mmCIF file of C-alpha atoms in Angstrom:
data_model
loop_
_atom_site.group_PDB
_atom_site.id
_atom_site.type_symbol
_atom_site.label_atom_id
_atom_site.label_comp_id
_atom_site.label_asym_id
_atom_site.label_seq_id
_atom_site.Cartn_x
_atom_site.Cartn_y
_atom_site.Cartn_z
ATOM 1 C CA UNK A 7 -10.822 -1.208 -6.765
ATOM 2 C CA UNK A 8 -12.935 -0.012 -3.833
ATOM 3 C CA UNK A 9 -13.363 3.381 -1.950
ATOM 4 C CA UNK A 10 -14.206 4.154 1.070
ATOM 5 C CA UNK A 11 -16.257 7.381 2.453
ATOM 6 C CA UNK A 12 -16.995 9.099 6.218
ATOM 7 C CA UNK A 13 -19.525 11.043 6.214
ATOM 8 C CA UNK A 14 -20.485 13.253 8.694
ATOM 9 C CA UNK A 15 -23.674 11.411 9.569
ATOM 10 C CA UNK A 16 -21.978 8.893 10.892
ATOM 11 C CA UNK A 17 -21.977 6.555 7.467
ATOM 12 C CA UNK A 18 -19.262 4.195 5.845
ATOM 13 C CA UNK A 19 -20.445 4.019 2.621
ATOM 14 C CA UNK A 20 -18.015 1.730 0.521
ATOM 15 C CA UNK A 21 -18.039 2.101 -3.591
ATOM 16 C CA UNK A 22 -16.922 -0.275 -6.096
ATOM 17 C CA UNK A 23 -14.893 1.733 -9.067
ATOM 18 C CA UNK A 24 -13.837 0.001 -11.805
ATOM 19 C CA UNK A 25 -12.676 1.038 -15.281
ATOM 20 C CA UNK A 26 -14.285 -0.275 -18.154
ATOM 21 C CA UNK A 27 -12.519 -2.379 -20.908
ATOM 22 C CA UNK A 28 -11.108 0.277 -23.617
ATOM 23 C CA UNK A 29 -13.002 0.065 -26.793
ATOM 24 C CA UNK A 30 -10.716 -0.275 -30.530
ATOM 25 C CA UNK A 31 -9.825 2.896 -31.326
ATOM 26 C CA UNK A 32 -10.341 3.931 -34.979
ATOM 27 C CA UNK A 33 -8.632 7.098 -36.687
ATOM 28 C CA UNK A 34 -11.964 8.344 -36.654
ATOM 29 C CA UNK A 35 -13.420 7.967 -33.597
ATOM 30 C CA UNK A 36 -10.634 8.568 -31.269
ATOM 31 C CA UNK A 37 -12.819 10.402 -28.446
ATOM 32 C CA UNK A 38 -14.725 7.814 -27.509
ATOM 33 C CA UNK A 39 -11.692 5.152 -26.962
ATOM 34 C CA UNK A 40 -12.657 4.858 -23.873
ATOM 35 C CA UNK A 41 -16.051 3.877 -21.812
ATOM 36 C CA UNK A 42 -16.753 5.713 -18.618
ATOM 37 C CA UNK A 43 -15.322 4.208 -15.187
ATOM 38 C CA UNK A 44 -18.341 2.155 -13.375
ATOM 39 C CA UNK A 45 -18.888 3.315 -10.054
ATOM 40 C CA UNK A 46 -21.220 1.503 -7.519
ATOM 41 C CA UNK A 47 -22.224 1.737 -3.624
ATOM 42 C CA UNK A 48 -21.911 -1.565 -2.845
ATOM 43 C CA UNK A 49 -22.438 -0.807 1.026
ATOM 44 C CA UNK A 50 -23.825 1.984 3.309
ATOM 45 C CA UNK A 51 -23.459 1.394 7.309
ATOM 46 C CA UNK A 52 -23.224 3.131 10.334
ATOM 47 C CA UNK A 53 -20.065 3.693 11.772
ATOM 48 C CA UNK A 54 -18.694 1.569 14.774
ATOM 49 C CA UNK A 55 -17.649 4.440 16.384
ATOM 50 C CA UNK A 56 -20.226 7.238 18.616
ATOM 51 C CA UNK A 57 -18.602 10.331 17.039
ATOM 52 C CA UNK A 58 -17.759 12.036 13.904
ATOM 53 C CA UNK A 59 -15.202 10.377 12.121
ATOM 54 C CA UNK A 60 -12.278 12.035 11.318
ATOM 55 C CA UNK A 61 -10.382 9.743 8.527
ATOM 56 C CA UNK A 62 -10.222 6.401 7.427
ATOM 57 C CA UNK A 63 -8.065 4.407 5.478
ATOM 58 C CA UNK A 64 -7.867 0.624 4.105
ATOM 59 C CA UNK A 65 -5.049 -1.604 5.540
ATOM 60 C CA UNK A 66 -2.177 -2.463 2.855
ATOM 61 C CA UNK A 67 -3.654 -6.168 2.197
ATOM 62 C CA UNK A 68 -7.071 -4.111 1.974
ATOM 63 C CA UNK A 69 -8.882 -6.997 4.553
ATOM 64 C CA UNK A 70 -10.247 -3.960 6.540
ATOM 65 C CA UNK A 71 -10.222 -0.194 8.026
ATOM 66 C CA UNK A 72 -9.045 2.249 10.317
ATOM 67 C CA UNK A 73 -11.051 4.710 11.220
ATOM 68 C CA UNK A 74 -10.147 7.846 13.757
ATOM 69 C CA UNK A 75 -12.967 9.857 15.052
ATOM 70 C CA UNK A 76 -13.021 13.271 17.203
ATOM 71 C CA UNK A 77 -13.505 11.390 20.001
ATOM 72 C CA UNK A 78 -9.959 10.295 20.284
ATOM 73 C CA UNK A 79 -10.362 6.541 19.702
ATOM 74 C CA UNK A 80 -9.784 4.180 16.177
ATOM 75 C CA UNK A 81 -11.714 1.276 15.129
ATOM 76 C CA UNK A 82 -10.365 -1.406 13.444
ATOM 77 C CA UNK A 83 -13.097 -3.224 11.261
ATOM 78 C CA UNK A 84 -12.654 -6.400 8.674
ATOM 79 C CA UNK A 85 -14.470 -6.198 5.356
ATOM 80 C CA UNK A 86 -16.102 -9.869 5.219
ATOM 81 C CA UNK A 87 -19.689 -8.323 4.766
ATOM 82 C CA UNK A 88 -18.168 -6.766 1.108
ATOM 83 C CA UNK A 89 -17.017 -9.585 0.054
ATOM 84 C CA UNK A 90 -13.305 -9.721 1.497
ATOM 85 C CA UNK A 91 -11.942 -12.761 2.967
ATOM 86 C CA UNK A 92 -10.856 -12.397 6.638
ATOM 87 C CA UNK A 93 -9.365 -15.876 6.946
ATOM 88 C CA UNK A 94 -7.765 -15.456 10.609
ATOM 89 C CA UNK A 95 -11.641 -14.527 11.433
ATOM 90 C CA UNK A 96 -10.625 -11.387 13.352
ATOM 91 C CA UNK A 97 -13.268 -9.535 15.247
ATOM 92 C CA UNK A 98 -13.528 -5.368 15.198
ATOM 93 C CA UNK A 99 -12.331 -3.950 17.908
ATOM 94 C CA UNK A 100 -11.832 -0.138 19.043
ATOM 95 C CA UNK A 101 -9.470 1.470 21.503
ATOM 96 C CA UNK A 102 -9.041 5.079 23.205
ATOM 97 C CA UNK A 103 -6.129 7.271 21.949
ATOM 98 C CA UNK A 104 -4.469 11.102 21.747
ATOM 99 C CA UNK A 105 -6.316 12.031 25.358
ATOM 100 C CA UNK A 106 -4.050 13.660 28.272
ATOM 101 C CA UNK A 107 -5.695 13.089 31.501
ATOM 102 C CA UNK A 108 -9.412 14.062 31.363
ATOM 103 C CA UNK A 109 -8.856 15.745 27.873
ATOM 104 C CA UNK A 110 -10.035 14.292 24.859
ATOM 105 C CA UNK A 111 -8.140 15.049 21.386
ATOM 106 C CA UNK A 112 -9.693 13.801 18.129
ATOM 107 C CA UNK A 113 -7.493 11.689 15.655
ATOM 108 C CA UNK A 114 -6.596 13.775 12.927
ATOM 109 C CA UNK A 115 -5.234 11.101 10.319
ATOM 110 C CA UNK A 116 -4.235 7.241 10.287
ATOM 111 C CA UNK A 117 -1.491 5.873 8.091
ATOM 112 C CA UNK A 118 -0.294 2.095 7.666
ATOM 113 C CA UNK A 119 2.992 1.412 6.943
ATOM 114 C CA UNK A 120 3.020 -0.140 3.472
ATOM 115 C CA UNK A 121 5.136 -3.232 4.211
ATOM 116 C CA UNK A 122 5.126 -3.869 8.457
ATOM 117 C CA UNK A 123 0.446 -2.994 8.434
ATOM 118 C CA UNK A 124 1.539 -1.594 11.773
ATOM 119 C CA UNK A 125 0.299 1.804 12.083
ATOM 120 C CA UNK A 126 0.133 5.449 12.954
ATOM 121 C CA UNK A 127 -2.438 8.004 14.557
ATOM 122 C CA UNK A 128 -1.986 11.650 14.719
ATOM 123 C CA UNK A 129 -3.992 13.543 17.276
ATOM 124 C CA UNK A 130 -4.801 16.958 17.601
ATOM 125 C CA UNK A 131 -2.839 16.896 21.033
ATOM 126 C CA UNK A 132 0.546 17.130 18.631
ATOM 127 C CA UNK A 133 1.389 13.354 19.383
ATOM 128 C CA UNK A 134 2.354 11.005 16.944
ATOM 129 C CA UNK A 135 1.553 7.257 17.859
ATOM 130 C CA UNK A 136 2.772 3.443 16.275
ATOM 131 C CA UNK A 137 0.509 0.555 16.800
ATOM 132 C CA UNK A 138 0.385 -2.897 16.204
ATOM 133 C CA UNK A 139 -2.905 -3.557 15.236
ATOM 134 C CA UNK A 140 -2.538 -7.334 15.464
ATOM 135 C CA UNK A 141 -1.099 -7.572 18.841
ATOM 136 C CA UNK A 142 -3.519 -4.880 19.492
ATOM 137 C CA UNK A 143 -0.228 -2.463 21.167
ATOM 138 C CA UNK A 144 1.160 0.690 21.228
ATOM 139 C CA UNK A 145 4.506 0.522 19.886
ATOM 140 C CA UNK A 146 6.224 4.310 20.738
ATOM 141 C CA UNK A 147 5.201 7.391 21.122
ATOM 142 C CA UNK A 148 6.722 10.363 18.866
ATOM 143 C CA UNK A 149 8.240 13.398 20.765
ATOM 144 C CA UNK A 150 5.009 16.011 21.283
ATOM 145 C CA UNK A 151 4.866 18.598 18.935
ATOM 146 C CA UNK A 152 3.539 22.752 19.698
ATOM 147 C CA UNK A 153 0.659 22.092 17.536
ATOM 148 C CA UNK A 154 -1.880 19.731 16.581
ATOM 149 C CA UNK A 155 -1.248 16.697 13.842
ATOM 150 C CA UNK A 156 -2.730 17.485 10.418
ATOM 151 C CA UNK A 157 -1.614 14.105 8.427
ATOM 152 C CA UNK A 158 0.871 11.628 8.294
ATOM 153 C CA UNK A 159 2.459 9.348 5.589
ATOM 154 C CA UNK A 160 5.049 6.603 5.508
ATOM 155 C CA UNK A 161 8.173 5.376 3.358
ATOM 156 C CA UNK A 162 9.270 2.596 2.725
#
């Protein structure tokens, strides 16, 4: 299992966490059943992006990440240098987003849809937005709402 972390320095730092086998448990010694999970930084790097980022989040098949900064754009980055295959060898890419004529909105949240990996980006300029991050498209654009995006989530 693997998490990922923004910081505001500009830093993707991704950590390994993994839970340690359980030990036997004795009548005894029932508070220590269990080891301590194992957590490990397995990579630091700068984000792709110029700006602040906002949020990030791991596809479904976990192959890469989307990450929204204020500067109203996502990046979309494969995770070959951790250790994850990429077998279609796709290359990062970033595109522009949430921005109304010369106005830039950052992108509040990003959430995958757990079964089609298209997406969606909310933006602080109270649009919703689908992509296909494949085809590399906007799909539709969500009525406006009065007030900025906070976060976003999927069904099934």
């Amino acid at each position: 299992s693997k998490v990922v972390v923004a910081t505001s320095g500009r830093k993707n730092c991704f950590i390994d966490v993994r839970s340690s086998s359980l030990l036997a448990v004795t009548n005894t010694d029932k508070e220590n059943s269990q080891q301590p999970p194992i957590a490990n930084m397995i990579l630091q790097r700068d984000s792709s992006l110029k700006y602040q980022t906002r949020c990030i989040k791991f596809f479904p098949s976990t192959q890469g990440i989307a990450i929204g900064s204020i500067e109203g754009r996502v990046a979309i980055e494969y995770l070959t240098d951790i250790g994850i295959s990429n077998p279609d060898n796709k290359k990062k890419y970033a595109f522009k987003c949430h921005r109304v004529n010369d106005t830039i909105y950052p992108v509040n949240d990003i959430a995958f849809h757990p079964i089609y990996g298209t997406f969606a980006t909310g933006g602080a300029d109270g649009t919703v937005v689908t992509w296909d991050g494949n085809s590399k498209k906007k799909l539709a654009s969500l009525a406006k709402l009065p007030t900025s995006i906070a976060c976003l989530a999927f069904n099934r």
